[in-house]
Amino acid sequence: MTNLVNCSALELAEMVRARQISAEEILDETLTRIVEVDGRPGALDTAPAVDDEKKVHAFITHTEELARSQAQEVDAKIAKGEDAGLLAGVPFTVKDIFCVRGTPSTAASRILANFTAPYTATPVERLIAAGGVMLGKVNLDEFTYGSSSESSAFQPSPRNPWDLSKVPGGSSGGSAAAVAAGEGALSLGTDTAGSIRQPAAFCGVVGMKPTYGRVSRYGLIAFGSSLDCPGPIARNVRDAALMLQVIAGADRADATAATQAVPDYLREIERGVKGMRIGLSPDYFRITFPDPQSGEYVEQALPAHMQEAVWKAAELYRSMGAEIIENVPMPNTRFGIPVYFVISRVEAASNLHRFDGVKYGYRTKQAVADLNEMYRRSRGEGFGPQPKLRILMGMYVSAAQYSEQYYQRALKVRTLIRHDFENAFDPQGPYRLDALLTPTTPTTAFGMADVYGDSVMMQYADQLTVPANHAGVPGISIPAGFSSDGLPIGIQLLGPDFSEAQLLRVARAYEMATEKEEWREKKPSLLEGK
Amino acid sequence: MSVEYEAVIGLETHIQLNTTTKIFCSCKADSWDDAPNSNICPVCTGLPGVLPVLNRKVVEKAVLLAAAMHAEIQVLSFFDRKNYFYPDLPKGYQISQYDHSLARRGYLELPIPASADPNGKGYVRAVHIHKLHIEEDAGKTKKERNRRYVDFNRCGVPLVEMVTEPDLRTAEEAGQYLIRLRQLLRWLGISEGDMEKGNLRCDANVSIREKGSSVLNTKTEIKNVNSIDAVKDAIQKEIERQIREVEKGHAIKPWTLDWDDNAGVLRMMRSKETEADYRYFHEPDLLPLEISAEWQADILEGLPELPLERRARFMRDLQIPEYDADILTADHDLADYFERTIGLYKGDVKKISNWLMNDVLRMRNEWGMSMSEMKLTPAYLAELVQLVDEGKINITTAKNLLPKIQESGKNPRTLVEELGLAVVSDDAAIRAICAKVVAQNPVEVKSYREGKETLIGWFVGQVMRELRGKADPKLTQQILKELLK
Ligand SMILES: [Zn+2]
């Protein structure tokens, strides 16, 4: 019998619609898998336990009852011969940064630990309406602020299913880990600087950041409002396309949601890359950062195995009839992180204002003399170190006397980064790229606690993903083999605005061309024999 | 010789627009008389994850006001976040417009009536508008027994903020400005403009200087004033206080002053030495506001002739006195009513003006309805006055008919017939009554004949009484004079 938890979302939905299997059966098997691999969910004020190191800990909240009723609803529709939707019976998880009615929506922060949302985020609503079955809310960095998921106030934080001593990445770490460990075929993540693509790369799954506005942000607890993109995390490219199909599109509740028609992402997904122009840029084969001592920019080449994965993919594409354009200049890539440090923090500090202990969420238990002390104590006790850092910096760079120097300047540089992409993708320009092929991350997954606390280095890990957020363009990370120490390597494809269908097609071409390769047979160590 | 001072006054007004729903969500905007927190939703209470969606009606009403103030409407404007903490501000920032507002640079040619001019002549004060923008209102808090209560109903109610240049010179001018602004808001149908209800709010910036000087001295800001009279009162008191301070050789400090309406005094709220930093930045959750030429044209199609323009036209083209023109343009309905009536009336328009000002308006106020709701239509009023002009009824009868027309909805001619109110101009009928009156009052007849000819009025009155006011007065007098010879 097929192991349902290893099936793709497309297969599951097809089997459910064909009445070969029920949504409840899928759910039961998935719940069994979760019990086997996940361990205790993240919670506040937990003491570490030895056993924690043997489990994934993707979840904060299990919504088994909700899942059961959704699965039954799908089965009832099927029984009545009704259309049960594109995702009929497909189990999925939701990063706990989305509001879902009647469930705790915590943002992995103490300040929202007691907050139960009275409404449901648009993309989640669409997943459920399409027949998806929501398993629960998965862990992340507090308010999505991080690249390892370790900054969650809900501990234990998620671990990488391929190597439980490594982080799953972040901030959508719980999402990527869950999908990699067979805890649901799909997960809804968010990407502000790489928070979908980086954990997808670390966990050997597919993660897509759509064009800004392609997927509604309504119900997503905001980090950097001008950068945040909800997007799919899946085990393969076609599942990511299927999920995007469901969640994309205009939304009356989000003025910034794009009104462009949503194309059929699966229709031409297997038509290959013949005649396409795929670019490589030297600016994506190195990390450039200011030396902490001298302040001068220093360059550091990416590790060889990370570069090789990209070159190998480029060769494959060439062999499939694509034209490989080398040396595409993306000179402003190096400014991605500093600009991000300014813009995202200004927005974040403002977005965090509403957590003041007045209306919902955490309020200090201590006696307070006045309103200001209530604010200070509630926020001081409710926020972890990452939100506090962002508030401090955001307040600083948007202060009247510094705004011109930092925030306004960052906005200008942001347009320069956008110009890099426009130049590369311009159909009349010198490069005329259909897609830019890059590594997703500078390294494979790092060890638990390795860089936590060193916030700056963690942020530089986003240097290859954050430019797409500044520019608003779509990007996808797909698995491209393993390092010698057995950790997944991701490669990234970036495209012009609303080129998701094309990116998915390029990504699928790679997947098809490497289908028979040995590394495709590998399974996370945790799942050996399952 | 003592120095003569003049005041320099700028007004910052907040105008609550009368849209059905709030500016960024679909909650009911007007919560007057509603229980606290009854018109709220996730969006206007700032729940995590919600997003604002702009109500286009808010833009349309603001554009009408901007056009009426002759301001430059910007094709592209931006929303900004004004960041600060307060319990009535659930997001911790107010969505407003900062450096790229909806409209800039407007003006109002403010007529100051003779009654408000110390020289008794009246004049026009040009008041310039610095900028006009749209924003959301905050909620309300109140403190009771050491607890603070928050009502979010008002959160997200649409406001226009309009700031004048420091162009006003007296408390009286400030009052006139607010009267004209209120008139304009109602005229355009965009706000109730009621200061007592808080849908028109005003802060005043006041400084003084030597008359003739052009310097701008340190100003104070007066807040929390809830009526036009209070604004005038507060400004006047502040001008006097500043003059006293300066004469004593003290410097004016940039205070914020709170008006205590009950006590009629200003109190210092805080010293404004350090400006709050609101860390404005463009609101990323809303697209830039683009007002295309088509949209603007669509909106401005609904822009009526403005009250001051109409007032000027009445005076110029209809030769109506300023006093009448002011009253007749007090509201749009009334001005329309007047114009429709004179269009149907073949006589002196001043007569219609008098009828409206003296009788119809009083009746409307008693009955508490708008002109457009009256059964006494312009056509009926014109007909009624025409009947008087033609001598078919006398003026007393006409005045008594007004409520009857309003009650019955019947036209005046029909009513006159039905009620038998037509003037008796039958010579024989009147002559008979006159003879009777003369016969019954020998004493008065004697006096008259001895030279007290003013008694003629008394005789006419007696005849009128007999005929219940329907006698043709001219004919009656003529017959009486004959009989009394
Ligand atoms: Zn609302």
PDB file of N, CA, C and O in Angstrom, chain A residues 99 115 118-119 217-221 225 252-256 346-347 350-351 353-355 359-360 371 375 379 395 398-400 407, chain B residues 42-43 45-53 81 83-87 90-93 148 150 152 277 279 281-282 284-287:
ATOM      1  N   CYS A  99      -3.425  34.451  11.141  1.00  0.00           N
ATOM      2  CA  CYS A  99      -4.579  34.315  12.015  1.00  0.00           C
ATOM      3  C   CYS A  99      -5.533  33.274  11.445  1.00  0.00           C
ATOM      4  O   CYS A  99      -5.807  33.261  10.247  1.00  0.00           O
ATOM      5  N   PHE A 115      -3.487  34.927  22.556  1.00  0.00           N
ATOM      6  CA  PHE A 115      -4.378  35.551  21.565  1.00  0.00           C
ATOM      7  C   PHE A 115      -5.022  34.495  20.668  1.00  0.00           C
ATOM      8  O   PHE A 115      -4.337  33.728  20.004  1.00  0.00           O
ATOM      9  N   PRO A 118     -10.081  36.036  15.958  1.00  0.00           N
ATOM     10  CA  PRO A 118     -11.509  35.948  15.655  1.00  0.00           C
ATOM     11  C   PRO A 118     -11.795  35.913  14.153  1.00  0.00           C
ATOM     12  O   PRO A 118     -12.945  35.987  13.747  1.00  0.00           O
ATOM     13  N   TYR A 119     -10.761  35.831  13.351  1.00  0.00           N
ATOM     14  CA  TYR A 119     -10.986  35.799  11.898  1.00  0.00           C
ATOM     15  C   TYR A 119      -9.866  34.991  11.249  1.00  0.00           C
ATOM     16  O   TYR A 119      -8.854  34.704  11.892  1.00  0.00           O
ATOM     17  N   ARG A 217      -2.031  39.405   1.881  1.00  0.00           N
ATOM     18  CA  ARG A 217      -1.420  39.415   3.209  1.00  0.00           C
ATOM     19  C   ARG A 217      -2.465  39.529   4.312  1.00  0.00           C
ATOM     20  O   ARG A 217      -2.100  39.618   5.489  1.00  0.00           O
ATOM     21  N   TYR A 218      -3.730  39.568   3.954  1.00  0.00           N
ATOM     22  CA  TYR A 218      -4.747  39.762   4.993  1.00  0.00           C
ATOM     23  C   TYR A 218      -4.714  38.606   5.984  1.00  0.00           C
ATOM     24  O   TYR A 218      -4.886  37.451   5.612  1.00  0.00           O
ATOM     25  N   GLY A 219      -4.475  38.926   7.231  1.00  0.00           N
ATOM     26  CA  GLY A 219      -4.406  37.906   8.275  1.00  0.00           C
ATOM     27  C   GLY A 219      -3.001  37.463   8.605  1.00  0.00           C
ATOM     28  O   GLY A 219      -2.794  36.674   9.515  1.00  0.00           O
ATOM     29  N   LEU A 220      -2.035  37.975   7.844  1.00  0.00           N
ATOM     30  CA  LEU A 220      -0.628  37.705   8.149  1.00  0.00           C
ATOM     31  C   LEU A 220      -0.144  38.773   9.132  1.00  0.00           C
ATOM     32  O   LEU A 220      -0.203  39.968   8.829  1.00  0.00           O
ATOM     33  N   ILE A 221       0.293  38.369  10.293  1.00  0.00           N
ATOM     34  CA  ILE A 221       0.771  39.329  11.292  1.00  0.00           C
ATOM     35  C   ILE A 221       2.054  39.946  10.735  1.00  0.00           C
ATOM     36  O   ILE A 221       3.049  39.257  10.532  1.00  0.00           O
ATOM     37  N   SER A 225       5.899  45.215   6.096  1.00  0.00           N
ATOM     38  CA  SER A 225       4.694  45.163   5.262  1.00  0.00           C
ATOM     39  C   SER A 225       4.978  45.308   3.772  1.00  0.00           C
ATOM     40  O   SER A 225       4.239  44.790   2.959  1.00  0.00           O
ATOM     41  N   ARG A 252     -10.255  41.591  -1.736  1.00  0.00           N
ATOM     42  CA  ARG A 252     -10.836  42.894  -1.373  1.00  0.00           C
ATOM     43  C   ARG A 252     -10.363  43.395  -0.024  1.00  0.00           C
ATOM     44  O   ARG A 252     -10.505  44.572   0.292  1.00  0.00           O
ATOM     45  N   ALA A 253      -9.812  42.484   0.773  1.00  0.00           N
ATOM     46  CA  ALA A 253      -9.355  42.900   2.098  1.00  0.00           C
ATOM     47  C   ALA A 253      -7.906  43.362   2.092  1.00  0.00           C
ATOM     48  O   ALA A 253      -7.389  43.792   3.117  1.00  0.00           O
ATOM     49  N   ASP A 254      -7.232  43.253   0.955  1.00  0.00           N
ATOM     50  CA  ASP A 254      -5.828  43.679   0.869  1.00  0.00           C
ATOM     51  C   ASP A 254      -5.660  44.583  -0.342  1.00  0.00           C
ATOM     52  O   ASP A 254      -5.667  44.122  -1.487  1.00  0.00           O
ATOM     53  N   ALA A 255      -5.496  45.871  -0.072  1.00  0.00           N
ATOM     54  CA  ALA A 255      -5.382  46.853  -1.160  1.00  0.00           C
ATOM     55  C   ALA A 255      -4.120  46.638  -1.983  1.00  0.00           C
ATOM     56  O   ALA A 255      -4.037  47.063  -3.132  1.00  0.00           O
ATOM     57  N   THR A 256      -3.122  45.972  -1.397  1.00  0.00           N
ATOM     58  CA  THR A 256      -1.863  45.771  -2.124  1.00  0.00           C
ATOM     59  C   THR A 256      -1.847  44.436  -2.856  1.00  0.00           C
ATOM     60  O   THR A 256      -0.847  44.091  -3.476  1.00  0.00           O
ATOM     61  N   VAL A 346      12.088  49.664  10.325  1.00  0.00           N
ATOM     62  CA  VAL A 346      11.169  50.797  10.471  1.00  0.00           C
ATOM     63  C   VAL A 346       9.728  50.278  10.427  1.00  0.00           C
ATOM     64  O   VAL A 346       8.887  50.633  11.266  1.00  0.00           O
ATOM     65  N   GLU A 347       9.456  49.423   9.460  1.00  0.00           N
ATOM     66  CA  GLU A 347       8.101  48.875   9.342  1.00  0.00           C
ATOM     67  C   GLU A 347       7.776  47.983  10.533  1.00  0.00           C
ATOM     68  O   GLU A 347       6.670  48.027  11.075  1.00  0.00           O
ATOM     69  N   SER A 350       6.957  49.864  13.769  1.00  0.00           N
ATOM     70  CA  SER A 350       5.613  50.425  13.690  1.00  0.00           C
ATOM     71  C   SER A 350       4.555  49.323  13.797  1.00  0.00           C
ATOM     72  O   SER A 350       3.558  49.469  14.504  1.00  0.00           O
ATOM     73  N   ASN A 351       4.798  48.217  13.099  1.00  0.00           N
ATOM     74  CA  ASN A 351       3.832  47.108  13.152  1.00  0.00           C
ATOM     75  C   ASN A 351       3.704  46.528  14.559  1.00  0.00           C
ATOM     76  O   ASN A 351       2.671  45.961  14.904  1.00  0.00           O
ATOM     77  N   HIS A 353       3.747  48.264  17.278  1.00  0.00           N
ATOM     78  CA  HIS A 353       3.132  49.237  18.196  1.00  0.00           C
ATOM     79  C   HIS A 353       1.834  48.725  18.800  1.00  0.00           C
ATOM     80  O   HIS A 353       1.504  49.038  19.934  1.00  0.00           O
ATOM     81  N   ARG A 354       1.093  47.969  18.000  1.00  0.00           N
ATOM     82  CA  ARG A 354      -0.243  47.587  18.455  1.00  0.00           C
ATOM     83  C   ARG A 354      -0.199  46.601  19.622  1.00  0.00           C
ATOM     84  O   ARG A 354      -1.209  46.416  20.291  1.00  0.00           O
ATOM     85  N   PHE A 355       0.943  46.000  19.850  1.00  0.00           N
ATOM     86  CA  PHE A 355       1.039  45.061  20.964  1.00  0.00           C
ATOM     87  C   PHE A 355       1.421  45.849  22.212  1.00  0.00           C
ATOM     88  O   PHE A 355       2.593  46.012  22.537  1.00  0.00           O
ATOM     89  N   LYS A 359      -5.449  45.809  24.444  1.00  0.00           N
ATOM     90  CA  LYS A 359      -6.645  45.188  23.849  1.00  0.00           C
ATOM     91  C   LYS A 359      -6.613  43.668  23.883  1.00  0.00           C
ATOM     92  O   LYS A 359      -7.638  43.017  24.019  1.00  0.00           O
ATOM     93  N   TYR A 360      -5.449  43.101  23.671  1.00  0.00           N
ATOM     94  CA  TYR A 360      -5.321  41.643  23.580  1.00  0.00           C
ATOM     95  C   TYR A 360      -3.857  41.330  23.854  1.00  0.00           C
ATOM     96  O   TYR A 360      -3.017  42.224  23.919  1.00  0.00           O
ATOM     97  N   LEU A 371      -0.178  54.553  32.835  1.00  0.00           N
ATOM     98  CA  LEU A 371      -0.309  53.940  31.522  1.00  0.00           C
ATOM     99  C   LEU A 371       1.057  53.628  30.904  1.00  0.00           C
ATOM    100  O   LEU A 371       1.287  52.549  30.364  1.00  0.00           O
ATOM    101  N   TYR A 375       2.560  50.073  29.544  1.00  0.00           N
ATOM    102  CA  TYR A 375       3.124  49.818  28.213  1.00  0.00           C
ATOM    103  C   TYR A 375       4.525  49.215  28.338  1.00  0.00           C
ATOM    104  O   TYR A 375       4.846  48.207  27.735  1.00  0.00           O
ATOM    105  N   ARG A 379       5.338  45.350  27.283  1.00  0.00           N
ATOM    106  CA  ARG A 379       6.176  45.133  26.104  1.00  0.00           C
ATOM    107  C   ARG A 379       7.533  44.563  26.514  1.00  0.00           C
ATOM    108  O   ARG A 379       8.089  43.705  25.827  1.00  0.00           O
ATOM    109  N   MET A 395      13.169  52.371  15.536  1.00  0.00           N
ATOM    110  CA  MET A 395      12.888  53.688  16.106  1.00  0.00           C
ATOM    111  C   MET A 395      14.045  54.639  15.800  1.00  0.00           C
ATOM    112  O   MET A 395      13.850  55.808  15.498  1.00  0.00           O
ATOM    113  N   SER A 398      14.231  55.763  12.000  1.00  0.00           N
ATOM    114  CA  SER A 398      13.111  56.552  11.481  1.00  0.00           C
ATOM    115  C   SER A 398      12.913  57.833  12.282  1.00  0.00           C
ATOM    116  O   SER A 398      11.995  58.596  12.002  1.00  0.00           O
ATOM    117  N   ALA A 399      13.760  58.068  13.277  1.00  0.00           N
ATOM    118  CA  ALA A 399      13.649  59.305  14.051  1.00  0.00           C
ATOM    119  C   ALA A 399      13.862  60.499  13.121  1.00  0.00           C
ATOM    120  O   ALA A 399      14.613  60.408  12.149  1.00  0.00           O
ATOM    121  N   ALA A 400      13.185  61.580  13.430  1.00  0.00           N
ATOM    122  CA  ALA A 400      13.205  62.741  12.536  1.00  0.00           C
ATOM    123  C   ALA A 400      14.621  63.139  12.125  1.00  0.00           C
ATOM    124  O   ALA A 400      14.888  63.419  10.956  1.00  0.00           O
ATOM    125  N   TYR A 407      16.525  55.978   6.529  1.00  0.00           N
ATOM    126  CA  TYR A 407      15.333  55.408   5.914  1.00  0.00           C
ATOM    127  C   TYR A 407      15.145  55.895   4.475  1.00  0.00           C
ATOM    128  O   TYR A 407      14.955  55.100   3.556  1.00  0.00           O
TER     129      TYR A 407
ATOM    130  N   PRO B  42     -12.342  43.674  13.259  1.00  0.00           N
ATOM    131  CA  PRO B  42     -10.890  43.451  13.414  1.00  0.00           C
ATOM    132  C   PRO B  42     -10.052  44.590  12.840  1.00  0.00           C
ATOM    133  O   PRO B  42      -9.009  44.950  13.391  1.00  0.00           O
ATOM    134  N   VAL B  43     -10.507  45.177  11.717  1.00  0.00           N
ATOM    135  CA  VAL B  43      -9.677  46.195  11.062  1.00  0.00           C
ATOM    136  C   VAL B  43      -9.581  47.462  11.915  1.00  0.00           C
ATOM    137  O   VAL B  43      -8.485  47.953  12.203  1.00  0.00           O
ATOM    138  N   THR B  45     -10.128  47.904  14.995  1.00  0.00           N
ATOM    139  CA  THR B  45      -9.600  47.747  16.353  1.00  0.00           C
ATOM    140  C   THR B  45      -8.156  47.263  16.310  1.00  0.00           C
ATOM    141  O   THR B  45      -7.584  46.912  17.336  1.00  0.00           O
ATOM    142  N   GLY B  46      -7.578  47.236  15.103  1.00  0.00           N
ATOM    143  CA  GLY B  46      -6.149  46.949  14.983  1.00  0.00           C
ATOM    144  C   GLY B  46      -5.753  45.561  15.442  1.00  0.00           C
ATOM    145  O   GLY B  46      -4.711  45.386  16.072  1.00  0.00           O
ATOM    146  N   LEU B  47      -6.551  44.559  15.110  1.00  0.00           N
ATOM    147  CA  LEU B  47      -6.127  43.197  15.450  1.00  0.00           C
ATOM    148  C   LEU B  47      -4.879  42.847  14.645  1.00  0.00           C
ATOM    149  O   LEU B  47      -4.628  43.428  13.588  1.00  0.00           O
ATOM    150  N   PRO B  48      -4.099  41.886  15.133  1.00  0.00           N
ATOM    151  CA  PRO B  48      -2.918  41.476  14.373  1.00  0.00           C
ATOM    152  C   PRO B  48      -3.322  40.987  12.981  1.00  0.00           C
ATOM    153  O   PRO B  48      -4.312  40.274  12.849  1.00  0.00           O
ATOM    154  N   GLY B  49      -2.560  41.398  11.975  1.00  0.00           N
ATOM    155  CA  GLY B  49      -2.758  40.843  10.635  1.00  0.00           C
ATOM    156  C   GLY B  49      -3.767  41.533   9.745  1.00  0.00           C
ATOM    157  O   GLY B  49      -3.881  41.203   8.580  1.00  0.00           O
ATOM    158  N   VAL B  50      -4.496  42.519  10.269  1.00  0.00           N
ATOM    159  CA  VAL B  50      -5.516  43.145   9.421  1.00  0.00           C
ATOM    160  C   VAL B  50      -4.897  44.226   8.537  1.00  0.00           C
ATOM    161  O   VAL B  50      -3.798  44.715   8.807  1.00  0.00           O
ATOM    162  N   LEU B  51      -5.612  44.586   7.490  1.00  0.00           N
ATOM    163  CA  LEU B  51      -5.129  45.594   6.548  1.00  0.00           C
ATOM    164  C   LEU B  51      -6.235  46.602   6.253  1.00  0.00           C
ATOM    165  O   LEU B  51      -7.414  46.241   6.236  1.00  0.00           O
ATOM    166  N   PRO B  52      -5.856  47.845   6.005  1.00  0.00           N
ATOM    167  CA  PRO B  52      -6.856  48.866   5.675  1.00  0.00           C
ATOM    168  C   PRO B  52      -7.200  48.819   4.184  1.00  0.00           C
ATOM    169  O   PRO B  52      -6.347  48.529   3.355  1.00  0.00           O
ATOM    170  N   VAL B  53      -8.451  49.075   3.866  1.00  0.00           N
ATOM    171  CA  VAL B  53      -8.844  49.227   2.455  1.00  0.00           C
ATOM    172  C   VAL B  53      -9.582  50.558   2.350  1.00  0.00           C
ATOM    173  O   VAL B  53     -10.558  50.792   3.052  1.00  0.00           O
ATOM    174  N   ARG B  81       2.026  56.732   8.129  1.00  0.00           N
ATOM    175  CA  ARG B  81       1.753  56.329   9.502  1.00  0.00           C
ATOM    176  C   ARG B  81       2.297  57.390  10.450  1.00  0.00           C
ATOM    177  O   ARG B  81       3.455  57.779  10.336  1.00  0.00           O
ATOM    178  N   ASN B  83       3.113  57.598  14.123  1.00  0.00           N
ATOM    179  CA  ASN B  83       3.308  56.622  15.193  1.00  0.00           C
ATOM    180  C   ASN B  83       3.284  57.257  16.581  1.00  0.00           C
ATOM    181  O   ASN B  83       4.046  58.180  16.847  1.00  0.00           O
ATOM    182  N   TYR B  84       2.400  56.785  17.428  1.00  0.00           N
ATOM    183  CA  TYR B  84       2.437  57.156  18.849  1.00  0.00           C
ATOM    184  C   TYR B  84       1.566  56.186  19.628  1.00  0.00           C
ATOM    185  O   TYR B  84       0.723  55.490  19.049  1.00  0.00           O
ATOM    186  N   PHE B  85       1.796  56.128  20.916  1.00  0.00           N
ATOM    187  CA  PHE B  85       1.035  55.210  21.754  1.00  0.00           C
ATOM    188  C   PHE B  85      -0.096  55.941  22.461  1.00  0.00           C
ATOM    189  O   PHE B  85       0.123  56.976  23.082  1.00  0.00           O
ATOM    190  N   TYR B  86      -1.266  55.415  22.362  1.00  0.00           N
ATOM    191  CA  TYR B  86      -2.370  55.862  23.195  1.00  0.00           C
ATOM    192  C   TYR B  86      -3.446  54.784  23.154  1.00  0.00           C
ATOM    193  O   TYR B  86      -3.645  54.166  22.113  1.00  0.00           O
ATOM    194  N   PRO B  87      -4.154  54.552  24.254  1.00  0.00           N
ATOM    195  CA  PRO B  87      -5.105  53.426  24.267  1.00  0.00           C
ATOM    196  C   PRO B  87      -6.225  53.552  23.234  1.00  0.00           C
ATOM    197  O   PRO B  87      -6.773  52.550  22.810  1.00  0.00           O
ATOM    198  N   PRO B  90      -5.703  51.960  18.404  1.00  0.00           N
ATOM    199  CA  PRO B  90      -5.415  50.527  18.584  1.00  0.00           C
ATOM    200  C   PRO B  90      -4.212  50.019  17.789  1.00  0.00           C
ATOM    201  O   PRO B  90      -3.586  49.057  18.221  1.00  0.00           O
ATOM    202  N   LYS B  91      -3.871  50.620  16.665  1.00  0.00           N
ATOM    203  CA  LYS B  91      -2.715  50.135  15.905  1.00  0.00           C
ATOM    204  C   LYS B  91      -1.405  50.701  16.431  1.00  0.00           C
ATOM    205  O   LYS B  91      -0.335  50.264  16.052  1.00  0.00           O
ATOM    206  N   GLY B  92      -1.502  51.728  17.281  1.00  0.00           N
ATOM    207  CA  GLY B  92      -0.281  52.404  17.716  1.00  0.00           C
ATOM    208  C   GLY B  92       0.232  53.373  16.663  1.00  0.00           C
ATOM    209  O   GLY B  92       1.311  53.934  16.790  1.00  0.00           O
ATOM    210  N   TYR B  93      -0.525  53.534  15.613  1.00  0.00           N
ATOM    211  CA  TYR B  93      -0.238  54.588  14.637  1.00  0.00           C
ATOM    212  C   TYR B  93      -1.549  54.991  13.994  1.00  0.00           C
ATOM    213  O   TYR B  93      -2.490  54.194  13.917  1.00  0.00           O
ATOM    214  N   ARG B 148      -9.543  53.281  33.263  1.00  0.00           N
ATOM    215  CA  ARG B 148      -9.645  53.977  32.000  1.00  0.00           C
ATOM    216  C   ARG B 148     -10.441  53.101  31.041  1.00  0.00           C
ATOM    217  O   ARG B 148     -10.137  51.926  30.859  1.00  0.00           O
ATOM    218  N   VAL B 150     -12.100  52.448  27.178  1.00  0.00           N
ATOM    219  CA  VAL B 150     -11.847  52.803  25.785  1.00  0.00           C
ATOM    220  C   VAL B 150     -13.053  52.434  24.941  1.00  0.00           C
ATOM    221  O   VAL B 150     -13.610  51.347  25.083  1.00  0.00           O
ATOM    222  N   PHE B 152     -13.937  52.148  20.965  1.00  0.00           N
ATOM    223  CA  PHE B 152     -13.306  52.149  19.641  1.00  0.00           C
ATOM    224  C   PHE B 152     -14.263  52.552  18.518  1.00  0.00           C
ATOM    225  O   PHE B 152     -13.883  52.527  17.354  1.00  0.00           O
ATOM    226  N   ASP B 277       8.048  63.318  18.112  1.00  0.00           N
ATOM    227  CA  ASP B 277       8.506  62.777  16.831  1.00  0.00           C
ATOM    228  C   ASP B 277       7.597  61.608  16.470  1.00  0.00           C
ATOM    229  O   ASP B 277       7.625  60.565  17.111  1.00  0.00           O
ATOM    230  N   ARG B 279       7.658  59.969  13.704  1.00  0.00           N
ATOM    231  CA  ARG B 279       8.354  59.041  12.808  1.00  0.00           C
ATOM    232  C   ARG B 279       7.453  58.629  11.628  1.00  0.00           C
ATOM    233  O   ARG B 279       7.200  57.476  11.372  1.00  0.00           O
ATOM    234  N   PHE B 281       6.169  57.623   8.119  1.00  0.00           N
ATOM    235  CA  PHE B 281       6.664  57.024   6.874  1.00  0.00           C
ATOM    236  C   PHE B 281       5.461  56.541   6.069  1.00  0.00           C
ATOM    237  O   PHE B 281       4.378  56.350   6.623  1.00  0.00           O
ATOM    238  N   HIS B 282       5.662  56.389   4.769  1.00  0.00           N
ATOM    239  CA  HIS B 282       4.545  56.020   3.901  1.00  0.00           C
ATOM    240  C   HIS B 282       3.916  54.706   4.365  1.00  0.00           C
ATOM    241  O   HIS B 282       4.636  53.750   4.659  1.00  0.00           O
ATOM    242  N   PRO B 284       2.752  51.315   4.092  1.00  0.00           N
ATOM    243  CA  PRO B 284       2.977  50.285   3.068  1.00  0.00           C
ATOM    244  C   PRO B 284       1.738  49.433   2.783  1.00  0.00           C
ATOM    245  O   PRO B 284       1.715  48.720   1.781  1.00  0.00           O
ATOM    246  N   ASP B 285       0.735  49.534   3.630  1.00  0.00           N
ATOM    247  CA  ASP B 285      -0.452  48.706   3.424  1.00  0.00           C
ATOM    248  C   ASP B 285      -1.458  49.322   2.457  1.00  0.00           C
ATOM    249  O   ASP B 285      -2.464  48.697   2.133  1.00  0.00           O
ATOM    250  N   LEU B 286      -1.195  50.555   2.035  1.00  0.00           N
ATOM    251  CA  LEU B 286      -2.097  51.196   1.076  1.00  0.00           C
ATOM    252  C   LEU B 286      -1.299  51.638  -0.142  1.00  0.00           C
ATOM    253  O   LEU B 286      -0.153  52.071  -0.013  1.00  0.00           O
ATOM    254  N   LEU B 287      -1.917  51.553  -1.289  1.00  0.00           N
ATOM    255  CA  LEU B 287      -1.257  52.043  -2.490  1.00  0.00           C
ATOM    256  C   LEU B 287      -1.293  53.574  -2.460  1.00  0.00           C
ATOM    257  O   LEU B 287      -2.136  54.162  -1.789  1.00  0.00           O
TER     258      LEU B 287
END
